Amino acid sequence: MPKTAIYPGTFDPITRGHEDIIIRATKLFDRVIVAVAANPKKQPLFALQERLDLAKAVLESCPNVEVLGFDDLLTNFAKAQDAQVILRGLRAVSDFESELQMACMNRHLAPQLETFFLAPSEQYHFLSSSLVREVASYDGDMSEFVDPLVAKALKLKKV
Ligand code: ADP
């Protein structure tokens, strides 16, 4: 049976760290769904449609990757997509507690779904969308951290 993994996140915006996890996942699963959460409570810098468009453009050359938006309970969305696996990236110890809590809650809600954690390449361990937004707001060099399309979109966001 083909295996589908769903990689949920806010992707505000998609970074090289996210890309690293997605590329690793494409080697392990038949289908990888990048699930961009609407997440209005986080008051994202980029609107859902902008985050979707950026992720789609950045991941255009990855053949078994789909980018979809969602505004539902993750376990419901994963079931609707016939996913067997929820994928999350683990950077530092600081990610661990909340990620474990979320994995346990998701298992409680949907026991048939397994959460997999992947670690990115070391150069991305410190990278987060929030840091990228912060550095970009002061015109810092973004080229190592995000795709050129994302760097351009960040520049345009700055008033
Ligand atoms: P969320 O709001 O769900 O945390 P993010 O877009 O910040 O959404 O992150 C989505 C997933 O990607 C999370 O599992 C997060 O730990 C992971 N992630 C974020 N940045 C990186 C990175 N640099 N390397 C590896 N994983 C990352």
CSV table of C-alpha atoms and ligand atoms in Angstrom, one decimal:
chain,number,residue,atom,x,y,z
A,1,MET,CA,0.0,0.0,0.0
A,2,PRO,CA,1.4,3.4,-0.9
A,3,LYS,CA,2.5,5.4,2.1
A,4,THR,CA,1.4,9.0,2.6
A,5,ALA,CA,2.9,11.4,5.1
A,6,ILE,CA,1.4,14.7,6.0
A,7,TYR,CA,3.8,17.5,7.1
A,8,PRO,CA,1.7,20.1,8.9
A,9,GLY,CA,2.9,23.6,9.9
A,10,THR,CA,2.3,27.3,9.6
A,11,PHE,CA,5.1,27.8,7.0
A,12,ASP,CA,5.2,31.6,7.6
A,13,PRO,CA,7.2,31.5,5.4
A,14,ILE,CA,8.7,28.1,4.2
A,15,THR,CA,12.4,28.0,5.0
A,16,ARG,CA,15.4,25.8,4.0
A,17,GLY,CA,14.8,23.9,7.2
A,18,HIS,CA,11.3,22.9,6.1
A,19,GLU,CA,12.7,22.1,2.6
A,20,ASP,CA,15.3,19.8,4.2
A,21,ILE,CA,12.7,17.8,6.1
A,22,ILE,CA,10.4,17.6,3.0
A,23,ILE,CA,13.3,16.3,0.7
A,24,ARG,CA,14.2,13.7,3.3
A,25,ALA,CA,10.5,12.6,3.5
A,26,THR,CA,10.2,12.2,-0.3
A,27,LYS,CA,12.8,9.4,0.0
A,28,LEU,CA,10.8,7.6,2.6
A,29,PHE,CA,7.2,8.0,1.5
A,30,ASP,CA,5.3,7.7,-1.8
A,31,ARG,CA,3.4,10.9,-1.2
A,32,VAL,CA,4.2,13.8,1.0
A,33,ILE,CA,1.5,16.4,1.7
A,34,VAL,CA,2.7,19.7,3.0
A,35,ALA,CA,-0.3,20.9,4.9
A,36,VAL,CA,-0.3,24.7,5.5
A,37,ALA,CA,-2.4,25.5,8.5
A,38,ALA,CA,-4.5,28.7,8.3
A,39,ASN,CA,-3.6,29.2,12.0
A,40,PRO,CA,-5.2,32.7,12.4
A,41,LYS,CA,-4.4,32.6,16.2
A,42,LYS,CA,-0.7,33.0,15.3
A,43,GLN,CA,-1.5,36.1,13.2
A,44,PRO,CA,0.8,35.0,10.4
A,45,LEU,CA,2.8,37.6,8.4
A,46,PHE,CA,1.8,36.0,5.2
A,47,ALA,CA,-1.9,35.2,4.4
A,48,LEU,CA,-2.7,31.5,3.9
A,49,GLN,CA,-2.9,31.9,0.1
A,50,GLU,CA,0.6,33.6,0.1
A,51,ARG,CA,2.1,30.8,2.2
A,52,LEU,CA,0.5,28.2,-0.1
A,53,ASP,CA,1.8,30.0,-3.3
A,54,LEU,CA,5.3,30.3,-1.9
A,55,ALA,CA,5.5,26.7,-0.7
A,56,LYS,CA,4.1,25.5,-4.1
A,57,ALA,CA,6.6,27.6,-6.0
A,58,VAL,CA,9.6,26.5,-3.8
A,59,LEU,CA,8.6,22.8,-4.0
A,60,GLU,CA,7.7,22.8,-7.7
A,61,SER,CA,10.4,20.3,-8.7
A,62,CYS,CA,9.6,17.7,-6.0
A,63,PRO,CA,7.4,15.2,-7.9
A,64,ASN,CA,5.7,13.4,-5.0
A,65,VAL,CA,4.9,16.5,-3.0
A,66,GLU,CA,1.5,18.2,-2.8
A,67,VAL,CA,0.9,21.5,-1.0
A,68,LEU,CA,-2.6,21.9,0.5
A,69,GLY,CA,-4.1,24.4,2.9
A,70,PHE,CA,-6.3,23.3,5.9
A,71,ASP,CA,-8.3,24.8,8.7
A,72,ASP,CA,-9.5,21.7,10.5
A,73,LEU,CA,-8.3,19.4,13.2
A,74,LEU,CA,-5.1,17.9,11.8
A,75,THR,CA,-6.1,14.3,12.5
A,76,ASN,CA,-9.4,14.9,10.6
A,77,PHE,CA,-7.5,16.4,7.7
A,78,ALA,CA,-4.9,13.6,7.7
A,79,LYS,CA,-7.7,11.0,7.7
A,80,ALA,CA,-9.4,12.7,4.8
A,81,GLN,CA,-6.2,12.6,2.9
A,82,ASP,CA,-5.6,8.9,3.7
A,83,ALA,CA,-2.3,9.7,5.4
A,84,GLN,CA,-0.7,7.1,7.6
A,85,VAL,CA,2.0,9.3,9.1
A,86,ILE,CA,2.2,12.8,10.6
A,87,LEU,CA,5.6,14.2,10.0
A,88,ARG,CA,7.3,16.9,12.2
A,89,GLY,CA,10.8,18.3,12.3
A,90,LEU,CA,12.8,18.3,15.5
A,91,ARG,CA,15.5,20.9,16.0
A,92,ALA,CA,16.6,21.4,19.5
A,93,VAL,CA,15.6,20.0,22.9
A,94,SER,CA,13.3,23.0,23.1
A,95,ASP,CA,11.1,21.5,20.4
A,96,PHE,CA,10.8,18.2,22.2
A,97,GLU,CA,8.3,18.8,24.9
A,98,SER,CA,5.6,20.5,22.9
A,99,GLU,CA,6.1,18.1,20.0
A,100,LEU,CA,5.8,15.0,22.2
A,101,GLN,CA,2.7,16.5,23.8
A,102,MET,CA,1.2,17.1,20.4
A,103,ALA,CA,2.1,13.6,19.1
A,104,CYS,CA,0.4,12.0,22.2
A,105,MET,CA,-2.7,14.1,21.7
A,106,ASN,CA,-2.9,13.2,18.0
A,107,ARG,CA,-2.4,9.5,18.9
A,108,HIS,CA,-5.3,9.8,21.4
A,109,LEU,CA,-7.5,11.3,18.7
A,110,ALA,CA,-6.4,9.0,15.9
A,111,PRO,CA,-4.6,5.9,17.1
A,112,GLN,CA,-3.9,4.6,13.6
A,113,LEU,CA,-1.8,7.7,12.7
A,114,GLU,CA,1.9,7.5,13.6
A,115,THR,CA,4.0,10.7,14.2
A,116,PHE,CA,7.5,10.5,12.7
A,117,PHE,CA,10.2,13.0,13.6
A,118,LEU,CA,13.0,13.9,11.3
A,119,ALA,CA,16.1,16.0,12.1
A,120,PRO,CA,17.3,18.5,9.6
A,121,SER,CA,20.9,18.9,8.5
A,122,GLU,CA,23.0,20.7,11.2
A,123,GLN,CA,23.1,24.0,9.4
A,124,TYR,CA,19.3,24.4,9.9
A,125,HIS,CA,19.1,23.5,13.6
A,126,PHE,CA,18.8,27.1,14.6
A,127,LEU,CA,16.5,28.1,11.8
A,128,SER,CA,12.9,29.0,12.3
A,129,SER,CA,10.3,31.0,10.4
A,130,SER,CA,10.1,33.5,13.2
A,131,LEU,CA,13.9,34.2,13.1
A,132,VAL,CA,13.7,34.5,9.4
A,133,ARG,CA,10.9,37.2,9.7
A,134,GLU,CA,12.9,39.0,12.4
A,135,VAL,CA,16.2,39.1,10.4
A,136,ALA,CA,14.3,40.1,7.2
A,137,SER,CA,12.6,42.9,9.0
A,138,TYR,CA,16.1,44.4,9.6
A,139,ASP,CA,17.1,43.8,5.9
A,140,GLY,CA,19.5,40.9,6.9
A,141,ASP,CA,20.9,38.6,4.3
A,142,MET,CA,18.4,35.8,3.8
A,143,SER,CA,20.0,33.8,1.0
A,144,GLU,CA,21.2,30.9,3.2
A,145,PHE,CA,17.9,30.5,5.0
A,146,VAL,CA,15.2,30.7,2.4
A,147,ASP,CA,14.6,30.2,-1.3
A,148,PRO,CA,15.2,33.4,-3.4
A,149,LEU,CA,11.4,33.6,-4.1
A,150,VAL,CA,10.8,33.7,-0.3
A,151,ALA,CA,13.5,36.3,0.2
A,152,LYS,CA,11.8,38.5,-2.5
A,153,ALA,CA,8.4,38.1,-0.8
A,154,LEU,CA,9.9,39.0,2.6
A,155,LYS,CA,11.4,42.2,1.0
A,156,LEU,CA,8.0,43.1,-0.5
A,157,LYS,CA,6.3,42.7,2.9
A,158,LYS,CA,8.5,45.3,4.5
A,159,VAL,CA,6.8,48.6,4.4
B,1,ADP,P1,4.2,25.2,13.6
B,1,ADP,O1,3.4,26.5,13.8
B,1,ADP,O2,3.3,24.0,13.4
B,1,ADP,O3,5.3,25.0,14.5
B,1,ADP,P2,6.2,25.7,11.6
B,1,ADP,O4,6.0,26.1,10.2
B,1,ADP,O5,6.9,26.6,12.5
B,1,ADP,O6,4.8,25.4,12.1
B,1,ADP,O7,6.9,24.3,11.7
B,1,ADP,C1,6.4,23.2,11.0
B,1,ADP,C2,7.3,22.0,11.4
B,1,ADP,O8,8.5,22.1,10.8
B,1,ADP,C3,7.5,21.8,12.9
B,1,ADP,O9,7.6,20.4,13.1
B,1,ADP,C4,8.8,22.4,13.1
B,1,ADP,O10,9.5,21.8,14.3
B,1,ADP,C5,9.5,22.1,11.9
B,1,ADP,N1,10.6,23.0,11.5
B,1,ADP,C6,10.6,24.3,11.5
B,1,ADP,N2,11.8,24.8,11.2
B,1,ADP,C7,12.6,23.8,11.0
B,1,ADP,C8,14.0,23.6,10.7
B,1,ADP,N3,14.8,24.6,10.6
B,1,ADP,N4,14.5,22.3,10.7
B,1,ADP,C9,13.7,21.3,10.9
B,1,ADP,N5,12.4,21.4,11.2
B,1,ADP,C10,11.8,22.6,11.2
